[in-house]
Short mmCIF file of C-alpha atoms in Angstrom, two decimals:
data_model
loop_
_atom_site.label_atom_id
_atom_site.label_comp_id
_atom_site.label_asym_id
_atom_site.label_seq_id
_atom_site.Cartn_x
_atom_site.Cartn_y
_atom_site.Cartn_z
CA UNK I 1 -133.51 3.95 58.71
CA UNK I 2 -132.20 5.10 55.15
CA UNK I 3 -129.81 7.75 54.41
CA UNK I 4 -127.96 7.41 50.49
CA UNK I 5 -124.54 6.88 50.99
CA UNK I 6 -123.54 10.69 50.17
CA UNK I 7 -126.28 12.96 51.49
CA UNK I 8 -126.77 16.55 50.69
CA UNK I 9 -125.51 17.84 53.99
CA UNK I 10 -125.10 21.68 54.39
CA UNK I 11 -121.33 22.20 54.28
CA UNK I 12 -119.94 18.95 53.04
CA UNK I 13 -120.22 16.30 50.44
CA UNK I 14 -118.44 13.21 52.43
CA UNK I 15 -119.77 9.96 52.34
CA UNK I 16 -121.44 8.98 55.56
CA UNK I 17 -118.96 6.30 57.24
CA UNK I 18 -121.55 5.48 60.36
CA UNK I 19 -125.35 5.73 61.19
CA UNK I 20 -127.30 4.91 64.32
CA UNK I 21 -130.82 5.27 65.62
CA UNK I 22 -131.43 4.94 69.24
CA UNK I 23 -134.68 4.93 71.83
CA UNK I 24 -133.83 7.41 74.38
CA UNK I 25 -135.74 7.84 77.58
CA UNK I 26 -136.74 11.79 77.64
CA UNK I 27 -136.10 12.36 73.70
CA UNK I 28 -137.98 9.08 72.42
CA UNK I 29 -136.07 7.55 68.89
CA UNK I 30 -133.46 9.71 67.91
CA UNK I 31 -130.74 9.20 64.45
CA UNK I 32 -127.05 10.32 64.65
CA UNK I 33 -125.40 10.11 61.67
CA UNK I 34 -121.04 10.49 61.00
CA UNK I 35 -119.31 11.19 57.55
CA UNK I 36 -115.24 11.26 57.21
CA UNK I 37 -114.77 14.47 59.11
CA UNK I 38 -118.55 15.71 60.99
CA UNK I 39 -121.21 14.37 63.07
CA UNK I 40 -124.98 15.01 62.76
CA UNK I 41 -128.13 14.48 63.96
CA UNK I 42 -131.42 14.34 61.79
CA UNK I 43 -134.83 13.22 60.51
CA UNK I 44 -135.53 9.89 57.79
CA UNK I 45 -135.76 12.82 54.90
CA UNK I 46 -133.25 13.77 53.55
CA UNK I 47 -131.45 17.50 54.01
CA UNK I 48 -133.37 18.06 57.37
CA UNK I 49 -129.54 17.05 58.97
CA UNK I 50 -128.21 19.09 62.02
CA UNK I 51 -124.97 19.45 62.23
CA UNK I 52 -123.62 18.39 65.68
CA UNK I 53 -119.69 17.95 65.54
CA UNK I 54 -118.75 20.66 68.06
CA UNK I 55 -115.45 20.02 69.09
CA UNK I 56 -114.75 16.69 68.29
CA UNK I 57 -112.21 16.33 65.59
CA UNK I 58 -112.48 13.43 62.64
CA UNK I 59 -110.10 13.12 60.54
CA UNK I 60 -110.67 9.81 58.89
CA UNK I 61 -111.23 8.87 55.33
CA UNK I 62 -114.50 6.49 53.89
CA UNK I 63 -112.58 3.72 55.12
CA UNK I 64 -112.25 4.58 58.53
CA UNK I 65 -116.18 3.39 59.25
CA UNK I 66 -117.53 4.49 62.74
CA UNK I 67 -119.00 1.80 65.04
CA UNK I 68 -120.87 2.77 67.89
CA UNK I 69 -122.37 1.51 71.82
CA UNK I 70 -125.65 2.62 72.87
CA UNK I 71 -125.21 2.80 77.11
CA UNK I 72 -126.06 5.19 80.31
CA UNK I 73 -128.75 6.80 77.54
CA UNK I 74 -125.98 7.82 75.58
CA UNK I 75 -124.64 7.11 71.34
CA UNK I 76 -120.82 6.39 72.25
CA UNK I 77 -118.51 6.02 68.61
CA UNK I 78 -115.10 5.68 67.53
CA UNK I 79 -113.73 6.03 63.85
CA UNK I 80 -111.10 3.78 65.03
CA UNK I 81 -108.70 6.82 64.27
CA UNK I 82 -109.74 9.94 66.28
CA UNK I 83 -110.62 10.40 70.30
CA UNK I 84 -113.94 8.52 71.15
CA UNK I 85 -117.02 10.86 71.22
CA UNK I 86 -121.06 10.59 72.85
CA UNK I 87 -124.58 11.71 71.85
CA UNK I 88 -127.05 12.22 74.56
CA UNK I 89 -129.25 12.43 71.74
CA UNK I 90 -132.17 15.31 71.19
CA UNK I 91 -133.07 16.53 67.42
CA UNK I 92 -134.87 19.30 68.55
CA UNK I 93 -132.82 21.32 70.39
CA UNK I 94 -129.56 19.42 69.97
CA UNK I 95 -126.44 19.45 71.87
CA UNK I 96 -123.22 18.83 70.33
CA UNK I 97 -121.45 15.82 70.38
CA UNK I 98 -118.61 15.49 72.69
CA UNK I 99 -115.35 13.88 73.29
CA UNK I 100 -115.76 11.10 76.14
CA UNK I 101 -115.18 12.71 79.70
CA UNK I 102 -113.30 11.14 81.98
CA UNK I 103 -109.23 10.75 80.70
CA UNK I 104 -109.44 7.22 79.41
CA UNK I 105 -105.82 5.90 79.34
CA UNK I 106 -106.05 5.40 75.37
CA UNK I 107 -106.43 7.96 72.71
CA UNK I 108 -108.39 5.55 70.31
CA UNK I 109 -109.80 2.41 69.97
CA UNK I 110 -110.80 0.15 67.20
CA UNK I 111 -114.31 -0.82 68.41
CA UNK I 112 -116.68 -0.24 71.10
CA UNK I 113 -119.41 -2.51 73.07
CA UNK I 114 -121.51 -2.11 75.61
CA UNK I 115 -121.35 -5.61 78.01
CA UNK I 116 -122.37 -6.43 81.16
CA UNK I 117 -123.55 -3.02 82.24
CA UNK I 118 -119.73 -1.63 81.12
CA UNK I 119 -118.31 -0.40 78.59
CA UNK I 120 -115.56 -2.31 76.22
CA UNK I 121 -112.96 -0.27 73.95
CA UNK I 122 -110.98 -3.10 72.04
CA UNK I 123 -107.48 -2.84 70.30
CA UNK I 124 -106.43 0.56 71.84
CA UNK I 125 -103.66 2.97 71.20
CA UNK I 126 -102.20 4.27 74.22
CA UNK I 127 -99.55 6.65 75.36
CA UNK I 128 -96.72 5.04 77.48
CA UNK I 129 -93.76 7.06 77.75
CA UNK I 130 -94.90 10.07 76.02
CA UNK I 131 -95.38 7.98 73.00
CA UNK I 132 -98.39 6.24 71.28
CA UNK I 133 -98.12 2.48 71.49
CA UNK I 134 -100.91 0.28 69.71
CA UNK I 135 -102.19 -2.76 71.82
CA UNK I 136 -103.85 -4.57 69.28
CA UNK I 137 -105.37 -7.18 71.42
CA UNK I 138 -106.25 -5.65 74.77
CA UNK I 139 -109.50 -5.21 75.92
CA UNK I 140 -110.12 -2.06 78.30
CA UNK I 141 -113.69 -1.67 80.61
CA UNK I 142 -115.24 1.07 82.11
CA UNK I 143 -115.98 1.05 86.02
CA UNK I 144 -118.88 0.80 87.41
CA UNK I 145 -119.83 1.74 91.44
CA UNK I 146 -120.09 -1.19 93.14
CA UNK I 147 -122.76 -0.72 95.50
CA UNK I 148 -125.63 0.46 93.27
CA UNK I 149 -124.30 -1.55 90.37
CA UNK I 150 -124.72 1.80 87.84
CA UNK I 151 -122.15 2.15 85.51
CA UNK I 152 -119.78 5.02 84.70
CA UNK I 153 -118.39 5.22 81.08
CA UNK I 154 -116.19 8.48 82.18
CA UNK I 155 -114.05 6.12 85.03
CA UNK I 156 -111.46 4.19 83.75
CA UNK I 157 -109.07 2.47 86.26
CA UNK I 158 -105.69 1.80 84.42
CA UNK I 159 -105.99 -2.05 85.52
CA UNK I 160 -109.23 -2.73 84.28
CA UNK I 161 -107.77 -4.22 81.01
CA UNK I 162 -106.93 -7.76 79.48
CA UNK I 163 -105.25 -9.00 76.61
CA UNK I 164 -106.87 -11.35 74.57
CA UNK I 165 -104.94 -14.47 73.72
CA UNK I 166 -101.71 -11.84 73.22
CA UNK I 167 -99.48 -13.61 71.04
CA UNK I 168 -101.93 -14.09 67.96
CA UNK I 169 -103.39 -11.48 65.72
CA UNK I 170 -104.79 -8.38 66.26
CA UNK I 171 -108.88 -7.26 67.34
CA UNK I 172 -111.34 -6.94 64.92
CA UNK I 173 -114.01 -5.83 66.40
CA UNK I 174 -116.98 -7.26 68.74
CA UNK I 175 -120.18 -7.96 69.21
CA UNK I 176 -122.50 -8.23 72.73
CA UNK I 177 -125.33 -11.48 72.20
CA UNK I 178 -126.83 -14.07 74.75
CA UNK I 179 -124.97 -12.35 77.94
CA UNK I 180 -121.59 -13.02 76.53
CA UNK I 181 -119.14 -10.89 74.63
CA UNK I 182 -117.62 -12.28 70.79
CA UNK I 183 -114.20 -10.94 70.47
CA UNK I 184 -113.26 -11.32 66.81
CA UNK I 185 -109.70 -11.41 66.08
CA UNK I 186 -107.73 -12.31 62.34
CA UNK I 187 -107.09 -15.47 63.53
CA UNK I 188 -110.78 -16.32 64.83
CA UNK I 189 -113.29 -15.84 67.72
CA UNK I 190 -112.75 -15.63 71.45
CA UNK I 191 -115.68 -15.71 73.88
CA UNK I 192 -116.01 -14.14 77.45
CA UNK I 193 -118.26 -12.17 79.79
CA UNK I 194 -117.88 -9.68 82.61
CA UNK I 195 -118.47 -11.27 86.07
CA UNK I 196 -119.23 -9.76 89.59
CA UNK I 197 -116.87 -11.46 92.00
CA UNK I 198 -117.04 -10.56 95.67
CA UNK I 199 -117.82 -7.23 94.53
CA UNK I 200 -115.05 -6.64 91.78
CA UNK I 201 -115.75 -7.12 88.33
CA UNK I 202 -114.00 -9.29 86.40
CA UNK I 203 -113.59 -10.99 82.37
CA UNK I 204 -113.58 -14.46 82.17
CA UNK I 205 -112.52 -15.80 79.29
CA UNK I 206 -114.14 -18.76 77.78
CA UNK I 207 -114.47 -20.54 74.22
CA UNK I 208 -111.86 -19.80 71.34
CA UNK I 209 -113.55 -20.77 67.77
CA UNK I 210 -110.55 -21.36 65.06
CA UNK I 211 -110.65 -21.92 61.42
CA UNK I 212 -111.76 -18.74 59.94
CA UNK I 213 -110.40 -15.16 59.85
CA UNK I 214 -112.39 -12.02 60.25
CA UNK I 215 -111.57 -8.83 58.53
CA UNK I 216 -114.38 -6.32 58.70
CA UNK I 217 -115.15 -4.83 61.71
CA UNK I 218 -117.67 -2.86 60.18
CA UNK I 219 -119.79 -6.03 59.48
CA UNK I 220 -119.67 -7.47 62.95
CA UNK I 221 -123.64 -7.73 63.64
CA UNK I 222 -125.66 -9.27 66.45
CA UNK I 223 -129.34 -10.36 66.70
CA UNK I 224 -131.10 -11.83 68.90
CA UNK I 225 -130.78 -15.30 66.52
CA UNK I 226 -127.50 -14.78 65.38
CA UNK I 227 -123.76 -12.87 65.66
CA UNK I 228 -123.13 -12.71 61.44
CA UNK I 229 -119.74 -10.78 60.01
CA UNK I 230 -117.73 -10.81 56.91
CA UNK I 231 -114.37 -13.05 57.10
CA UNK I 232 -111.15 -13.61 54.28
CA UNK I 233 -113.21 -16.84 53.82
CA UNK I 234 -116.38 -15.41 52.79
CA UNK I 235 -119.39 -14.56 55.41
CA UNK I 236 -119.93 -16.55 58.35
CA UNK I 237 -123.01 -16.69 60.80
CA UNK I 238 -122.70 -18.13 63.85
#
């Protein structure tokens, strides 16, 4: 998928901070595309772009790059700035995109992954008190019904959170590859998976990698060979 780096989009000239294309069942491939302040669905050529924002509000600048979660047949992004938003993805006869459902107990988050069958917001701001408090290295998940096993990305239980390794530096970003989840922090990598445990779900913590510091969440990539990502020491692959 191509798209220049400032398309000719009806309203706007903004650089686009975010792209995804995604296989849905019922509306086949399917590309959603996010600049500094809209949202937008459309086709490889260019100025055949939809414009799908609706009410979500993005306020970000071209820094603020959008990452994004592809779970429950749904596009789920975060500018790292503004409320998280979904796509349930149709060029055709689009709907808009839309804030996520549910009340999650943070107002943003820095990245999202889908794990496990769950969904994982990372470094969260959160009100407590009436004010917004940043938690720079918790790790929140989204419920999931234990009997049938199907997820729910609008249920949020306020306990279903850790922190990761608290007293170093703050998340990155992350990355889901070979069943396990790759927390990247500025001080290095921390490893981990969701478990089922007597019917509760649960994350387990597991390796910590030192020796390197990330600093792009943006370039946090997995394949099915390799997790790869841009640190103060140069790229790494792992």
């Amino acid at each position: 998928m191509a798209l220049s780096p400032r398309a000719p989009y009806p309203s706007e000239n903004k650089a686009v901070v975010g792209m995804r294309q995604a296989k849905f069942s019922s509306t086949g491939t399917q590309q959603f595309y996010v600049t500094e302040t809209k949202v937008y669905t459309g086709r490889n050529a260019e100025g055949t772009q939809k414009d799908i924002t609706g009410s979500v509000s993005l306020t970000g600048g071209v820094d603020d790059r959008v990452r994004t979660a592809f779970l429950l047949d749904s596009i789920v992004a975060t500018n790292g700035k503004n409320a998280t938003f979904t796509w349930n993805g149709n060029y055709d006869t689009p709907a808009n995109a839309a804030v996520l459902g549910g009340s999650p107990p943070w107002s943003t988050c820095r990245d999202v992954v889908a794990h496990g069958n769950v969904l994982i917001v990372l470094n969260t701001i959160e009100s407590v008190g009436g004010s917004d408090t940043k938690f720079p290295t918790r790790l929140r998940r989204s419920d999931i019904n234990t009997r049938t096993f199907e997820p729910d990305i609008t249920s949020w239980i306020a306990d279903n959170r850790t922190e990761i390794a608290e007293m170093s530096g703050d998340i990155i970003g992350g990355v889901d590859n070979w069943d396990r989840l790759f927390v990247f922090k500025e001080d290095g990598l921390y490893t981990g998976r969701i478990i089922y445990d007597m019917g509760n779900l649960e994350y387990k913590h597991e390796d910590v990698v030192k020796g390197f510091s990330p600093v792009a969440t943006h370039s946090l990539l997995a394949r099915p060979e390799f997790v790869w990502g841009v640190a103060k020491e140069g790229a790494f692959i792992i």
